[in-house]
XYZ file of C-alpha atoms in Angstrom:
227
model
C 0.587 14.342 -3.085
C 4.021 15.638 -3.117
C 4.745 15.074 0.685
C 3.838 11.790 -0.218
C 6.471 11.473 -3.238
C 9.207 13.161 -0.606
C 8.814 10.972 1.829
C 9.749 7.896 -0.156
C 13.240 9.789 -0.780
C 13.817 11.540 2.867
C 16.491 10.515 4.879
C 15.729 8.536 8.102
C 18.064 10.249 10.361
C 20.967 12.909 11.095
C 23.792 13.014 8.488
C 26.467 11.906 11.592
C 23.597 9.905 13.556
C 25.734 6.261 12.128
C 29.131 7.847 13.692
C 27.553 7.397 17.603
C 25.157 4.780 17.139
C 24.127 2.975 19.920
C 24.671 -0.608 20.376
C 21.210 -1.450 20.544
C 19.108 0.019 17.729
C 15.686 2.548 19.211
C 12.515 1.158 19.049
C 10.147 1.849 16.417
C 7.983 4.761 16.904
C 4.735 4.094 17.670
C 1.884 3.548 15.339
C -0.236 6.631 14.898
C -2.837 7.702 16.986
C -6.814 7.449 15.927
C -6.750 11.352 15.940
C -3.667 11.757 13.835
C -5.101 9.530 11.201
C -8.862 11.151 11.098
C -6.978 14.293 10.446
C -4.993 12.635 7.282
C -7.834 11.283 6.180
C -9.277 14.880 6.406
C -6.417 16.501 4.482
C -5.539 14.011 1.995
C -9.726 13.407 1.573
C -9.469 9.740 1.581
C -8.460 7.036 4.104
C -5.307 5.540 3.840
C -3.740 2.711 5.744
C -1.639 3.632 8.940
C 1.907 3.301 8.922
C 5.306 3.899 10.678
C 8.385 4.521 8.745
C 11.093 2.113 10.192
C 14.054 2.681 7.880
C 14.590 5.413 4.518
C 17.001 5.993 2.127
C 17.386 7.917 -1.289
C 14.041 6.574 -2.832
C 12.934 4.103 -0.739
C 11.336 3.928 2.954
C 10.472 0.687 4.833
C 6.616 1.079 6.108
C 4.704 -1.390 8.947
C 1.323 -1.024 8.115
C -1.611 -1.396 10.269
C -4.059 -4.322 9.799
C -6.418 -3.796 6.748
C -10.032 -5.560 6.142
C -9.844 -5.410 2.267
C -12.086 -6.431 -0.611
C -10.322 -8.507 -3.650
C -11.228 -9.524 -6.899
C -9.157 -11.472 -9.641
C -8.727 -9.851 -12.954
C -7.318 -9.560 -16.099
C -7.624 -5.719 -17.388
C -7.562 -3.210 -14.640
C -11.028 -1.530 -15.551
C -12.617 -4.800 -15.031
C -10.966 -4.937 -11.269
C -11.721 -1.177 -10.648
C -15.083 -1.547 -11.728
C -15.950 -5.621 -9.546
C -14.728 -2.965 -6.413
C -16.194 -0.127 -7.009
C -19.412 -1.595 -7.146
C -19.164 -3.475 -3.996
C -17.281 0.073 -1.785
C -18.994 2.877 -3.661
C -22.030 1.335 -5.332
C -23.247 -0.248 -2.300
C -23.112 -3.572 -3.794
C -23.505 -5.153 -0.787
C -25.358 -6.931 1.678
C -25.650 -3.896 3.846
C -26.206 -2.244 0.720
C -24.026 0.122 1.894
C -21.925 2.668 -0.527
C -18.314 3.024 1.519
C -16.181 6.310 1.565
C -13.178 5.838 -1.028
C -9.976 4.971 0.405
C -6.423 4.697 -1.127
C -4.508 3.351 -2.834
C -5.638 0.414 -4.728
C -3.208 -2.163 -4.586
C -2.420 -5.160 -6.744
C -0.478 -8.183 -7.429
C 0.387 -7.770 -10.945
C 2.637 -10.369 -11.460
C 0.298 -13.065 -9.859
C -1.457 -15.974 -11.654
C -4.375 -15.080 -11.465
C -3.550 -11.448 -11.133
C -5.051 -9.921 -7.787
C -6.867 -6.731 -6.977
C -7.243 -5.175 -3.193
C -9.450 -2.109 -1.716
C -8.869 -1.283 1.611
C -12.437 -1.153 3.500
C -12.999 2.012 5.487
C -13.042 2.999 9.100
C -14.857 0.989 10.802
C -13.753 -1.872 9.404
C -9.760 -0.613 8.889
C -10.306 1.200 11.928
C -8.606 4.716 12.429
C -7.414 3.483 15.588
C -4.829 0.910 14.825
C -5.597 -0.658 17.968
C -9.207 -0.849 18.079
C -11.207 -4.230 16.663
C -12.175 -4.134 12.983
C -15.946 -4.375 12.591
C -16.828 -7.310 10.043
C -17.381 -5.995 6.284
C -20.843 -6.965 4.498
C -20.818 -9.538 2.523
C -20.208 -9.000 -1.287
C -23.088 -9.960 -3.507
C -21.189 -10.467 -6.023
C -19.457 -13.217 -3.733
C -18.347 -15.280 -6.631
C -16.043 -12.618 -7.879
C -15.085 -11.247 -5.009
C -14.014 -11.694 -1.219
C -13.476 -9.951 1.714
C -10.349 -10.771 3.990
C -8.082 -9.734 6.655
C -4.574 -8.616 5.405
C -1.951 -8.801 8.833
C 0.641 -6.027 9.653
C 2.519 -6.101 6.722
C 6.268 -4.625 6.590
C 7.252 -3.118 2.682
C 9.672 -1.579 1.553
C 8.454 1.032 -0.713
C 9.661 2.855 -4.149
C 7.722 6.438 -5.466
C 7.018 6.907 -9.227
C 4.604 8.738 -11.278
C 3.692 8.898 -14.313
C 1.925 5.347 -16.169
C 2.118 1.870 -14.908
C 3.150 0.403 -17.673
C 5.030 -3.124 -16.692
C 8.162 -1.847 -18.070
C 8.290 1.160 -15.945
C 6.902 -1.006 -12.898
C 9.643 -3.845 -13.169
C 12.098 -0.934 -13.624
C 11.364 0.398 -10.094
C 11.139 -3.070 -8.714
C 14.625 -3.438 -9.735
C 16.310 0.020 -8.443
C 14.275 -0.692 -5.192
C 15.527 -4.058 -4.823
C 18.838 -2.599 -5.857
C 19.070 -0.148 -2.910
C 17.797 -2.778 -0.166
C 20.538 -5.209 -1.337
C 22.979 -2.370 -0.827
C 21.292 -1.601 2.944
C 21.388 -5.201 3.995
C 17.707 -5.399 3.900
C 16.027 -8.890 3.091
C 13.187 -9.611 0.633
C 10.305 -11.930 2.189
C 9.989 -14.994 -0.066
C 8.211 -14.488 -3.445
C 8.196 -10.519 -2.742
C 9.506 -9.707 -5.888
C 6.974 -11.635 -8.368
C 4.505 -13.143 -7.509
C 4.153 -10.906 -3.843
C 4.644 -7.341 -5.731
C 2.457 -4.844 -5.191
C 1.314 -2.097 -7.391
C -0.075 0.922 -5.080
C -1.896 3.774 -7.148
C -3.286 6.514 -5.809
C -5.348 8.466 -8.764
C -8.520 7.695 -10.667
C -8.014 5.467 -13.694
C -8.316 8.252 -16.352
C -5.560 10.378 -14.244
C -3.495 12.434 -17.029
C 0.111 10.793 -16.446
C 1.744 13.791 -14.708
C -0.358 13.958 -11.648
C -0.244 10.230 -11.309
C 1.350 8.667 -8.184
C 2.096 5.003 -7.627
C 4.464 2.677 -5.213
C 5.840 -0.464 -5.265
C 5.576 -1.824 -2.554
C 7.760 -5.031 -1.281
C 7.636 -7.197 1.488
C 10.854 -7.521 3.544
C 11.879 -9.707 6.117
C 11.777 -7.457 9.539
C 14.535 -9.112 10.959
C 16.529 -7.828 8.720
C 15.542 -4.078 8.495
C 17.699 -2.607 11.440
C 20.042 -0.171 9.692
């Protein structure tokens, strides 16, 4: 949990790399391997998308994450949300009838009308191989309610906080994050900052508030991440 938290705020390279940099900015490193992510999931004890880190500064990283297969639900109180999910991942609510391992985080649109609600499906169908085909999710059978879908590579910027998710404090990191990419040149993707914001948390909903961890995440034009 705290290696998560630092890397939000690590720098992304030496502290005279900007005095030689080369005309034409590295690649970005590749995605990580099948085996590299099987042993995060091990450690960490959920799945969690892949990513690469492209850019970082002081509190913020840029992330390209792998494709997801996710299930979504609309919603109005979180618990409701949590519990539409849960019951198709964990309760096997399902046509397979088939009770998923937990992944992380959940992530939601917040500031959408209607407000939106995402779980990432599991390996196989958010393979642990970034490269390998996604196998088809059952259907829900609560499909009235809820919906599986492909999410494409997505490219966020990213902002750590802990604590609760209370819109205040959630706006409030929206705005230091945006702050900082402004400063870095970087470029929000159209609607990122309402109606595209998303809320990553990472803890169980009755988490006491000091071992809570949750992103904001941001979507940002790639073109313009290049530091």
């Amino acid at each position: 949990a705290a290696a998560r938290r630092h890397r939000c705020g690590r720098l992304a390279a030496g502290l005279f790399d900007s005095l030689f940099a080369a005309a034409t900015p590295p690649p970005p490193p590749p995605l990580p391997t099948a085996e590299e992510n099987a042993k995060k999931a091990d450690a960490l004890g959920v799945q969690t998308p892949s990513y690469t880190t492209l850019r970082s500064g002081p509190g913020w990283e840029i992330r390209e994450l792998q494709p997801m297969q996710v299930v979504e639900c609309s919603y109005e109180r979180r618990p409701e949300g949590y519990e539409l999910l849960g019951g198709y991942a964990q309760r096997g609510e399902n046509s397979a009838q088939l009770a998923m391992p937990a992944t992380a985080p959940c992530l939601m649109r917040p500031l959408a009308r209607p407000k939106t609600m995402w779980y990432m499906l599991p390996a196989p169908h958010t393979p642990l191989d970034p490269a390998a085909t996604p196998v088809p999710p059952p259907t829900p059978l609560a499909d009235d309610m809820l919906a599986c879908k492909s999410v494409e590579q997505l490219v966020v910027a990213v902002a750590c906080f802990s604590g609760y998710a209370v819109p205040d404090v959630v706006l409030s990191a929206r705005d230091r994050l945006i702050a900082s990419l402004s400063e870095a040149g970087v470029e929000l993707a159209d609607g990122a900052a309402v109606e595209g914001l998303l809320l990553a948390q990472y803890n169980e909903l009755f988490a006491l508030p000091w071992a809570r961890e949750n992103e904001v995440w941001l979507q940002v034009r790639p073109e313009t991440v290049a530091g």
